[in-house]
């Protein structure tokens, strides 16, 4: 795993070199058998995230949130954001509060721009917004009940 302060290293570790370089995931090339985690990124396995202390969780969440602010939402990013939110311990530090609020706002922005409610990103974005608003008690960011 990269060092806590290595932003580029964490982006490549979580999202893969291909996604970090291109900004979007193209079709996978089956040049060799097996999974090339360097290219596609490591999934947020329990064996990985359980080794991360709270400072590292917050740092990686910040790195990926910043990346999300500049690029589109991907399934790989969603998995990592969910896993990192699940690892955050309450009570949150003020920096973490600010970070998860920014994340929920960005999820809301992306969801508004989605053309169809059937888009595969909508449930993942809804889940992240719900986690921030309900579990982390940021009720002002919650969707209004319909």
Coordinates of C-alpha atoms in Angstrom, one line a residue:
X1 CA 0.0 0.0 0.0
X2 CA 1.2 3.5 -0.7
X3 CA 2.2 5.9 2.1
X4 CA -0.5 8.0 3.6
X5 CA 0.7 11.2 2.0
X6 CA 1.2 9.8 -1.5
X7 CA -1.9 11.1 -3.3
X8 CA -1.0 9.9 -6.8
X9 CA 0.0 6.5 -5.4
X10 CA -3.3 6.1 -3.7
X11 CA -5.3 7.1 -6.8
X12 CA -3.4 4.5 -8.8
X13 CA -3.7 1.9 -6.1
X14 CA -7.5 2.4 -5.7
X15 CA -8.5 3.2 -9.3
X16 CA -5.8 1.8 -11.4
X17 CA -3.3 3.3 -13.8
X18 CA -5.7 3.0 -16.7
X19 CA -8.4 5.0 -15.1
X20 CA -6.1 7.6 -13.6
X21 CA -4.3 8.1 -17.0
X22 CA -7.4 8.3 -19.2
X23 CA -10.0 9.6 -16.8
X24 CA -12.5 7.0 -18.1
X25 CA -12.6 3.3 -18.2
X26 CA -12.3 1.7 -21.6
X27 CA -12.8 -1.9 -22.4
X28 CA -10.4 -4.2 -20.7
X29 CA -7.7 -5.7 -22.8
X30 CA -7.1 -9.4 -22.2
X31 CA -3.5 -9.4 -23.1
X32 CA -2.5 -11.9 -20.3
X33 CA -4.5 -14.3 -18.1
X34 CA -5.4 -13.2 -14.6
X35 CA -6.2 -9.8 -13.2
X36 CA -3.8 -6.9 -13.5
X37 CA -4.6 -4.9 -10.4
X38 CA -1.9 -2.3 -11.4
X39 CA -4.0 -1.4 -14.4
X40 CA -7.6 -1.7 -12.9
X41 CA -6.9 -0.8 -9.3
X42 CA -7.2 -2.9 -6.2
X43 CA -10.7 -3.5 -4.8
X44 CA -11.3 -2.2 -1.3
X45 CA -10.9 -5.6 0.3
X46 CA -11.3 -6.0 4.1
X47 CA -7.7 -7.1 4.3
X48 CA -6.7 -3.7 2.9
X49 CA -9.0 -1.2 4.5
X50 CA -8.8 -2.9 8.0
X51 CA -5.0 -2.0 8.0
X52 CA -5.7 1.7 7.5
X53 CA -5.7 4.0 10.5
X54 CA -8.1 6.9 10.7
X55 CA -5.6 9.4 9.4
X56 CA -5.0 7.3 6.3
X57 CA -8.7 6.7 5.8
X58 CA -9.4 10.4 5.9
X59 CA -6.4 11.2 3.6
X60 CA -7.4 8.6 1.0
X61 CA -11.1 9.8 1.2
X62 CA -9.8 13.3 0.5
X63 CA -7.7 12.2 -2.4
X64 CA -10.5 10.2 -4.0
X65 CA -13.1 13.0 -3.3
X66 CA -10.7 15.5 -5.0
X67 CA -10.4 13.2 -8.0
X68 CA -14.2 12.8 -8.1
X69 CA -14.5 16.6 -8.1
X70 CA -12.6 16.7 -11.4
X71 CA -13.9 13.6 -13.1
X72 CA -16.9 11.4 -13.5
X73 CA -18.3 8.8 -11.1
X74 CA -17.1 5.2 -11.7
X75 CA -18.0 1.9 -10.1
X76 CA -14.5 1.6 -8.8
X77 CA -14.6 5.0 -7.2
X78 CA -18.0 4.2 -5.7
X79 CA -16.7 1.0 -4.1
X80 CA -13.8 2.8 -2.5
X81 CA -15.8 5.7 -1.3
X82 CA -18.3 3.4 0.3
X83 CA -15.5 1.3 2.0
X84 CA -13.8 4.4 3.3
X85 CA -17.0 5.8 4.7
X86 CA -17.6 2.5 6.4
X87 CA -14.2 2.8 8.0
X88 CA -14.7 6.3 9.4
X89 CA -15.1 6.2 13.1
X90 CA -17.5 8.5 14.9
X91 CA -17.2 11.2 16.3
X92 CA -15.6 12.7 13.2
X93 CA -12.9 15.2 13.2
X94 CA -13.9 18.6 11.7
X95 CA -11.8 18.0 8.6
X96 CA -13.7 14.7 8.0
X97 CA -17.0 16.4 8.5
X98 CA -16.2 19.0 5.8
X99 CA -14.9 16.2 3.5
X100 CA -17.9 14.0 3.7
X101 CA -20.2 17.0 3.2
X102 CA -18.3 18.0 0.1
X103 CA -18.6 14.4 -1.1
X104 CA -22.4 14.3 -0.6
X105 CA -22.8 17.6 -2.4
X106 CA -20.7 16.4 -5.4
X107 CA -22.8 13.2 -5.5
X108 CA -26.0 15.3 -5.6
X109 CA -24.5 17.4 -8.4
X110 CA -23.6 14.4 -10.5
X111 CA -27.0 12.8 -9.9
X112 CA -28.8 16.0 -11.1
X113 CA -26.8 15.7 -14.4
X114 CA -27.7 12.1 -15.0
X115 CA -30.0 11.8 -18.0
X116 CA -32.0 8.8 -16.9
X117 CA -33.1 7.6 -13.4
X118 CA -32.2 4.1 -14.8
X119 CA -28.6 5.1 -15.0
X120 CA -26.4 2.6 -13.1
X121 CA -24.7 5.4 -11.2
X122 CA -27.9 6.7 -9.5
X123 CA -28.3 3.9 -6.8
X124 CA -24.6 4.2 -5.9
X125 CA -24.8 8.0 -5.6
X126 CA -28.0 7.7 -3.6
X127 CA -26.3 5.3 -1.2
X128 CA -23.3 7.7 -0.6
X129 CA -25.7 10.6 0.0
X130 CA -27.8 8.6 2.4
X131 CA -24.7 7.4 4.3
X132 CA -23.4 10.9 4.8
X133 CA -26.8 12.4 5.6
X134 CA -28.2 9.7 7.9
X135 CA -25.4 7.8 9.4
X136 CA -23.1 10.8 9.9
X137 CA -26.0 13.0 10.9
X138 CA -25.7 15.6 8.1
X139 CA -29.5 15.7 7.8
X140 CA -29.5 19.0 5.8
X141 CA -28.0 17.0 2.9
X142 CA -30.6 14.3 2.9
X143 CA -33.2 13.9 0.2
X144 CA -36.7 15.1 1.1
X145 CA -39.0 12.1 1.7
X146 CA -41.5 11.8 -1.2

